[in-house]
Structures are given as C-alpha cells and as structure tokens.
Coordinates of C-alpha atoms and ligand atoms in Angstrom, one line a residue:
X1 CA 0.0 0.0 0.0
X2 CA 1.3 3.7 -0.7
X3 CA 2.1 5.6 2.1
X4 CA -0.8 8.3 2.3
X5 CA 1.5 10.8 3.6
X6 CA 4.8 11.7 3.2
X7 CA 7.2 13.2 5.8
X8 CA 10.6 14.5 5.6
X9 CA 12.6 16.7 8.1
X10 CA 15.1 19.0 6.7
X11 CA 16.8 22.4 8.1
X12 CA 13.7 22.4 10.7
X13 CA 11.2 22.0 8.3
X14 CA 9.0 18.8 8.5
X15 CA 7.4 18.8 5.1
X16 CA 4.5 17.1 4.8
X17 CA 3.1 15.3 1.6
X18 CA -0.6 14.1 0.7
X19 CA -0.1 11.4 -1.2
X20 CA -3.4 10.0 -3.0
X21 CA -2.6 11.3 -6.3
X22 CA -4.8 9.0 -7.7
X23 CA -7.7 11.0 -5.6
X24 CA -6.6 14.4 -5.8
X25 CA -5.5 13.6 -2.3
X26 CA -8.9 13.2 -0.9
X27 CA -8.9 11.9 3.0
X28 CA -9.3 8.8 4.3
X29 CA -9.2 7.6 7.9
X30 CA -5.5 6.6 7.4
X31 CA -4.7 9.7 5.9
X32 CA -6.2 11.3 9.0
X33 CA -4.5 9.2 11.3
X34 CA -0.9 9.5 9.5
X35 CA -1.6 13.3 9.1
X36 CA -2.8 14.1 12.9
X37 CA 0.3 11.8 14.0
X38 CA 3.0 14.1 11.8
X39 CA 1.7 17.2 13.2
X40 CA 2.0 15.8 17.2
X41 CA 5.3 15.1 16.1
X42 CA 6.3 18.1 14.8
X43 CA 4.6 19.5 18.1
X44 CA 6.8 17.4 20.6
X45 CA 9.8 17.5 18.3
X46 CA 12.0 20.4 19.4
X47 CA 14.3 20.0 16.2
X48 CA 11.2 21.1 13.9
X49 CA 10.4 24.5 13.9
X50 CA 8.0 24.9 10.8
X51 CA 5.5 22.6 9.0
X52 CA 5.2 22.4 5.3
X53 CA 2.1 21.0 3.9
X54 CA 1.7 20.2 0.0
X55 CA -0.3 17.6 -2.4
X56 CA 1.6 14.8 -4.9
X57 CA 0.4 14.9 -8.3
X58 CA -1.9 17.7 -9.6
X59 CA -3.9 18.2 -6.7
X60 CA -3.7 19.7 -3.0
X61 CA -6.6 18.1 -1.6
X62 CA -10.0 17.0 -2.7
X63 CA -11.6 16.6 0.7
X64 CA -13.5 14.0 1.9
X65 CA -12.6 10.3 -0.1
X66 CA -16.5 10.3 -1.8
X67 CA -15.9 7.0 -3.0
X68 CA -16.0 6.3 0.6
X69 CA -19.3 7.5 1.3
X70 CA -21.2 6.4 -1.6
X71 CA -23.0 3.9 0.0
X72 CA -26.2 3.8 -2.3
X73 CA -29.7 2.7 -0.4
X74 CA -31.6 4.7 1.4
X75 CA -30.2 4.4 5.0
X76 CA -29.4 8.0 6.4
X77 CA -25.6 8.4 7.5
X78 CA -24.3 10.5 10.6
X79 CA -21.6 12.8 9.3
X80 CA -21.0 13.9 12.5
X81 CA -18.6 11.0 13.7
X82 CA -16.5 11.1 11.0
X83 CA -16.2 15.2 12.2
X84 CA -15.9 14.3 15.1
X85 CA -13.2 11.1 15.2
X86 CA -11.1 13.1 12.0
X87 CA -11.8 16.6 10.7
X88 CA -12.0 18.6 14.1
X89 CA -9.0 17.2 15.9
X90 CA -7.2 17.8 13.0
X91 CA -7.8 21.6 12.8
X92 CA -7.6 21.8 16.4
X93 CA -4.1 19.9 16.1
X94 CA -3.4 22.5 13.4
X95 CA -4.6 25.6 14.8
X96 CA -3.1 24.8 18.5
X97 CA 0.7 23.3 17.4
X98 CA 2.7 26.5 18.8
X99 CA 4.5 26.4 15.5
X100 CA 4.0 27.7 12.3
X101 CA 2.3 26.1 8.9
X102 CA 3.0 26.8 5.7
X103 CA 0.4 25.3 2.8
X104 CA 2.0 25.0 -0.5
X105 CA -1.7 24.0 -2.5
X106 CA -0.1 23.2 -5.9
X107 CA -3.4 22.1 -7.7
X108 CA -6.9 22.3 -6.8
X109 CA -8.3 22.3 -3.3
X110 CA -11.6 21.4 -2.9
X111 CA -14.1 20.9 0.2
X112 CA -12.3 20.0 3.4
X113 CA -9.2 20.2 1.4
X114 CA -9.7 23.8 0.7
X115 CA -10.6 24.6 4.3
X116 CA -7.5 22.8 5.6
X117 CA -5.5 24.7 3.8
X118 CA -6.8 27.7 4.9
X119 CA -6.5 27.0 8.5
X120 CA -2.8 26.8 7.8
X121 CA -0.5 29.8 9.0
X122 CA 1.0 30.8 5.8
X123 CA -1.0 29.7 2.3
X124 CA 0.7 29.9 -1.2
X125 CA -1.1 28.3 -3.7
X126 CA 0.5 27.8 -7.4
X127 CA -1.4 30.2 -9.7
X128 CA -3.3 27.0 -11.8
X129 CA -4.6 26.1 -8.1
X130 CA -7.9 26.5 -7.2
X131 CA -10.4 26.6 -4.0
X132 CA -13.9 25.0 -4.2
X133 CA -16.5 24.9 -1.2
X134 CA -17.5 21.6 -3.1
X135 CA -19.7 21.0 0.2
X136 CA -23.3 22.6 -1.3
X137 CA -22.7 20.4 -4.5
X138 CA -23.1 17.7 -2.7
X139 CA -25.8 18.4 0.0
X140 CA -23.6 19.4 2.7
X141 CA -21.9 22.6 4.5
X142 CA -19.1 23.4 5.0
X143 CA -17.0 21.9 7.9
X144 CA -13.1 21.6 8.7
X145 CA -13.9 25.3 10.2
X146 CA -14.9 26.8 7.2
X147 CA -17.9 28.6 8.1
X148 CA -15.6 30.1 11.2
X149 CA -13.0 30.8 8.8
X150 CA -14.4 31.9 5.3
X151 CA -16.3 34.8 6.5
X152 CA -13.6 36.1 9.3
X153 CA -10.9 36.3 6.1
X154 CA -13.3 37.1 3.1
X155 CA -16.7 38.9 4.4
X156 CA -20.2 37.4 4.8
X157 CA -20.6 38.4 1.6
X158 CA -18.2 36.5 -0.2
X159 CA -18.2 33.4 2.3
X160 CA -21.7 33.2 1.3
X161 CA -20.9 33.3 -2.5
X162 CA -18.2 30.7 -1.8
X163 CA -20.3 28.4 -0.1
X164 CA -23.3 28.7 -1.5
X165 CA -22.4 28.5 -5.0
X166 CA -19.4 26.3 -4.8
X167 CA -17.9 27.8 -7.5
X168 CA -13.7 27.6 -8.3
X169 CA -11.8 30.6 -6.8
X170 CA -8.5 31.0 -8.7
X171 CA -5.5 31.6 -6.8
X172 CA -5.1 35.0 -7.4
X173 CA -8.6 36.0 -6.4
X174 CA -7.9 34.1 -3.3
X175 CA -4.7 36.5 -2.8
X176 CA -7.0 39.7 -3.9
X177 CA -9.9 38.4 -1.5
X178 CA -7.5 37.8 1.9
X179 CA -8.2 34.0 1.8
X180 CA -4.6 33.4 1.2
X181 CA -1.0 35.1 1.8
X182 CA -0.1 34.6 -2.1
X183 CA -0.6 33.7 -5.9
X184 CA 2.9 32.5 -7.1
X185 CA 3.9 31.1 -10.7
X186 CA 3.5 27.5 -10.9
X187 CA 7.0 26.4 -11.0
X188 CA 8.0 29.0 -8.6
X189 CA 5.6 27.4 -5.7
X190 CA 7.2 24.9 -4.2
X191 CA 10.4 27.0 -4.2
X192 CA 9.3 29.8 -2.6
X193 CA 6.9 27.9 0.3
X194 CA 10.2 25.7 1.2
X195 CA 12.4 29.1 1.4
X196 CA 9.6 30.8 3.6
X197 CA 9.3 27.3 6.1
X198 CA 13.4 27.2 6.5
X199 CA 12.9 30.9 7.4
X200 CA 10.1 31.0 9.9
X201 CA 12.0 27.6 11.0
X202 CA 15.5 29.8 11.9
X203 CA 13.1 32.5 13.4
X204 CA 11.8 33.1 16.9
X205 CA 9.4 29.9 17.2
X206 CA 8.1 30.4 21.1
X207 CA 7.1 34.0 19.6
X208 CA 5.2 32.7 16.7
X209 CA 3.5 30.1 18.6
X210 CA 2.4 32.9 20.7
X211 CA 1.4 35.0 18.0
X212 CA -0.8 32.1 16.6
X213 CA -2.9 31.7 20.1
X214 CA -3.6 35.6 20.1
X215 CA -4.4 35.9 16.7
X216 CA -7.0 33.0 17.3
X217 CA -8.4 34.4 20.6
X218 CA -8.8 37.5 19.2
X219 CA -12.1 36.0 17.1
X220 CA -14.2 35.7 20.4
X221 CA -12.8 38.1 22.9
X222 CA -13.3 42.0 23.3
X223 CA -10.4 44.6 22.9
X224 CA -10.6 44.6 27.2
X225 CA -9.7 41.0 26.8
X226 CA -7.3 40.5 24.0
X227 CA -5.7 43.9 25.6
X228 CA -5.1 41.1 28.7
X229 CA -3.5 38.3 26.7
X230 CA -1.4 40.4 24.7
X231 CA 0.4 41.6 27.9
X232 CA 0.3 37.9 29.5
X233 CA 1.8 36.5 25.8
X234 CA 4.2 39.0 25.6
X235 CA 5.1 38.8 29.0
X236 CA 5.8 34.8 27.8
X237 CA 7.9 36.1 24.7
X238 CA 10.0 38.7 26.7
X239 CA 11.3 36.0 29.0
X240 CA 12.6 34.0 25.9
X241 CA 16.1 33.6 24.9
X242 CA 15.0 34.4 21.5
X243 CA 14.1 37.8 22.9
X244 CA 17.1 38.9 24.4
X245 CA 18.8 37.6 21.0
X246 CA 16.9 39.7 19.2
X247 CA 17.5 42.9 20.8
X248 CA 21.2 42.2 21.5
X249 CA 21.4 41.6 17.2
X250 CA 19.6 44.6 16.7
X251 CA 21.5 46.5 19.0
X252 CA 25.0 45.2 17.5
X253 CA 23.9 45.5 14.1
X254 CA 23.7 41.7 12.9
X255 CA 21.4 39.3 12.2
X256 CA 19.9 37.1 15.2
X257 CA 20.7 33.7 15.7
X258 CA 17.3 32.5 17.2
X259 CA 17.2 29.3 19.0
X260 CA 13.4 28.7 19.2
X261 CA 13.7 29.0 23.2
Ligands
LHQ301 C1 -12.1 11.8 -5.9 C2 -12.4 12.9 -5.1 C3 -13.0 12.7 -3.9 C4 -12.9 10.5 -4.2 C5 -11.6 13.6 -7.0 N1 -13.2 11.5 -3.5 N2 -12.3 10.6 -5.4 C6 -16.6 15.6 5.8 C7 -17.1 14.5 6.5 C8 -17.7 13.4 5.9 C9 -18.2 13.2 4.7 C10 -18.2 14.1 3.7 O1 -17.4 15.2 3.6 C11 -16.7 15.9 4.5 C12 -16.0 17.0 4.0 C13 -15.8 17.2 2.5 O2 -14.7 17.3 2.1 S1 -17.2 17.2 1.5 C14 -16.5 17.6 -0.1 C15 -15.9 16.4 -0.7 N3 -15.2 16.8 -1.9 C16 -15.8 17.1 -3.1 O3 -17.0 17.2 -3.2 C17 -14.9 17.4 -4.3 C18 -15.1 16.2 -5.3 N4 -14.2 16.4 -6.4 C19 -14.4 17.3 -7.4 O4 -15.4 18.0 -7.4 C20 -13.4 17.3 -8.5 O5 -12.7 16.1 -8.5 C21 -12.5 18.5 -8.4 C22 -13.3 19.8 -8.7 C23 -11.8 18.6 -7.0 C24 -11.4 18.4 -9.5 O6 -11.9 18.1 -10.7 P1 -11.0 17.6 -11.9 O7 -9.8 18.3 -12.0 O8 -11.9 17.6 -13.1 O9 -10.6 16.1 -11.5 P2 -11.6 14.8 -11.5 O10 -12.9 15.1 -11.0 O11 -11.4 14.1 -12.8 O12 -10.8 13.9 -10.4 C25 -9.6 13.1 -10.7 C26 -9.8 11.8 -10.0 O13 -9.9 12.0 -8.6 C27 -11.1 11.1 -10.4 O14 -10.9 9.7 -10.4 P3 -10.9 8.9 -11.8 O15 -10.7 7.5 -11.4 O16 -12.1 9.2 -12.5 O17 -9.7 9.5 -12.5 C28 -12.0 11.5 -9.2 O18 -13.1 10.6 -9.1 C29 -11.1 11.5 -8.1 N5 -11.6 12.3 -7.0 N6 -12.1 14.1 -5.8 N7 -13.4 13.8 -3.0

C-alpha cells in the first residue's frame, strides 16, 4: 500500500506530503490518522520549527474520499462522527501546534481540502490552483472550520458566495480576496513555500507560537480581553532567549541567531 502521507525533516522544516494522487488527495481515515500523527510530532519534536504541507500529483486536496461514502440505499448516514473522530481534531491539532504552517496548495483544493488549507499559517497556492466549497454540491456545508474561517478572512458576503455556490476561486482571487498570503507562478511554488518554512524555522518559534494563540483568541474576545492576553503573551515572549537575542542583534547591528527557546 502507498504511504498516504509523506514526511521528511530537513533544516527544521517537517514537510508534509498528501499522497493520493490518484484522488486528488482526498482523505481517508489513514490519511487522518498519519496526518494528525505528523503534526503531534512536529509539536513534541524540538528539532522542527516549521511545518510544510503540499499535495503529490496535480492536486492539494479533494476533501473527503467520496468513493467512501457512496453507499447507495436509502439508510441515512451520521456525518457527524466522522467530524468528530477526524476533521476537528485535526484543525484543532493545526490551529493549536505552537508552530507555524506553511500550505504549498499546488493544484486544486476542494471541500475539506480547501478549508484545511486555509487553516494553515501561511498559504501559497501555485497560480493554476484553485479553492472549491465543493460542500453545497453535494448536499452538505461546510466543515473543517470553514464557516468560522471563510467569512472572518473574506466577508459574509463573499463566504456566502463561496459556499453557496461552490464555484472555483482561482489563486489570485484568493490573494485579492485575503483567503490566502499569495498567488505565485506555478514552477515557482514549491520553491518559494520551502524558502519561507526554513525561514520561519530559523526565526523566533516560542514568539510565533504565541502570535498564533492571540491571533485565534482574538475571534471571540473584546479589545478589554485580548488587551489582557497580549500583555500575558508578551510577558511569555520577553522571557525567551529568543528575545534577548533579538535585541542584543539589533543592538550590534547583525542578524539574530534565534534558537526557538
Ligand atoms: C475523488 C475525489 C473525492 C474520491 C476527486 N473522493 N475521489 C466531511 C465529512 C464526511 C463526509 C463528507 O465530507 C466531508 C467534507 C468534505 O470534504 S465534502 C466535499 C468532498 N469533496 C468534493 O465534493 C470534491 C469532489 N471532487 C471534485 O469535485 C473534483 O474532483 C475537483 C473539482 C476537485 C477536481 O476536478 P477535476 O480536476 O476535473 O478532477 P476529477 O474530478 O477528474 O478527479 C480526478 C480523480 O480524482 C477522479 O478519479 P478517476 O478515477 O475518475 O480519474 C475522481 O473521481 C477522483 N476524486 N475528488 N473527493
């Protein structure tokens, strides 16, 4: 059987394949499993400082394996375990892992695949990719925290487009619209998304994971609040050795050697 993931750790950056070519890289439970196990990794590992998720073959991700879930009959099926055992702990695993993600989509990302990569820290997507809420198409809304995420980056107005329509969103309207960081030339992508990881894995890691956590509490709480955490984070950021790097660099005019402690 192939290996539905692939995982290599170079220069701090545990890059992380989807490997079902042969379905766009839709998810099944192994993928899950393989994927959520990477990612705990890459959280206990000290050695990785950055995460780098692409797709194999043409495809980031086509969501949910269909073939899966085409049961045929008339026997209603509860989505809500396969949420619950798989897509959820995955984006909570994503969104909590005090260390940055960088998404490399290099072909279409569709459904959960699409909001997957969204919930990443970074996006690029290769200028022939695409994102599709596929979700309506078939009956369904969307999950992986896309109705959360889609209209906190794009509006209610366009989230609603996007999912009710489920319409292909080229890359560069995904740049243009805030879904994603950027648009780059095909044969560029992969370059550019492994130069950013082996940056943001030399860089001040406590600080981003920090960053991350405010940047995600900051959907629920009031300015009174988030004024609160920002002086509690930062309190945890100043007492890092990264910090007093940084300012001692600054100070002596070089560039910081950060440690990620
Ligand atoms: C696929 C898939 C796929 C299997 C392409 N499955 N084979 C959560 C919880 C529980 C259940 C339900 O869902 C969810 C969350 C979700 O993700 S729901 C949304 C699921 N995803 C979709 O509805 C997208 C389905 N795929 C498509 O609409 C198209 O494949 C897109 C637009 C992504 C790409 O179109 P094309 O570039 O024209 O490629 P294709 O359709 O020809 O696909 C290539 C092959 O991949 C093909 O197989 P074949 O043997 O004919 O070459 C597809 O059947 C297979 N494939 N997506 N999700």
């Amino acid at each position: 059987m192939p290996q539905p993931i692939l995982v290599a750790v170079d220069a701090g950056v545990q890059t992380i394949t989807l490997n079902r070519p042969e379905r766009l890289n839709a998810f099944n439970p192994e993928m899950h499993r393989e994927l959520r196990a990477a990612l705990g990794r890459a959280e206990d590992d000290d050695a990785i400082r950055a995460v780098l998720l692409t797709g194999a073959g043409r495809g980031f991700c086509a969501g949910q394996d269909l073939s899966e879930r085409d049961v045929g009959g008339d026997a209603a099926i509860d989505l809500s375990v396969t949420i619950g055992t798989f897509y959820n702990p995955l984006v909570r695993r994503m969104r909590a892992l005090p260390k940055p993600i960088v998404c490399a989509v290099n072909g279409v990302a569709a459904g959960a695949g699409a909001n997957v990569a969204l919930a990443c820290d970074l996006v690029l997507a290769a200028r022939s990719a695409s994102f599709i809420q596929a979700f309506a198409r078939i009956g369904l809304i969307p999950d992986s925290g896309g109705t959360w995420l889609l209209p906190r980056l794009a509006g209610r107005a366009r989230a609603l487009g996007l999912a009710l329509l489920g319409e292909k969103l080229a890359a560069e309207d995904a740049e243009r619209w805030g879904l994603i960081w950027k648009a780059v030339q095909d044969d560029k992508l992969m370059d550019e998304a492994g130069a950013l990881a082996r940056a943001l894995a030399a860089g001040p890691t406590r600080a981003y994971g920090l960053i991350k956590r405010a940047l995600d509490a900051s959907g629920t709480n009031t300015l009174d609040a988030q004024l609160d955490l920002e002086r509690d984070l930062q309190r945890e950021a100043g007492l890092t050795a990264d910090y007093r790097e940084g300012v001692a660099a600054f100070m002596q005019k070089r560039k910081p050697q950060f440690k990620g402690k």
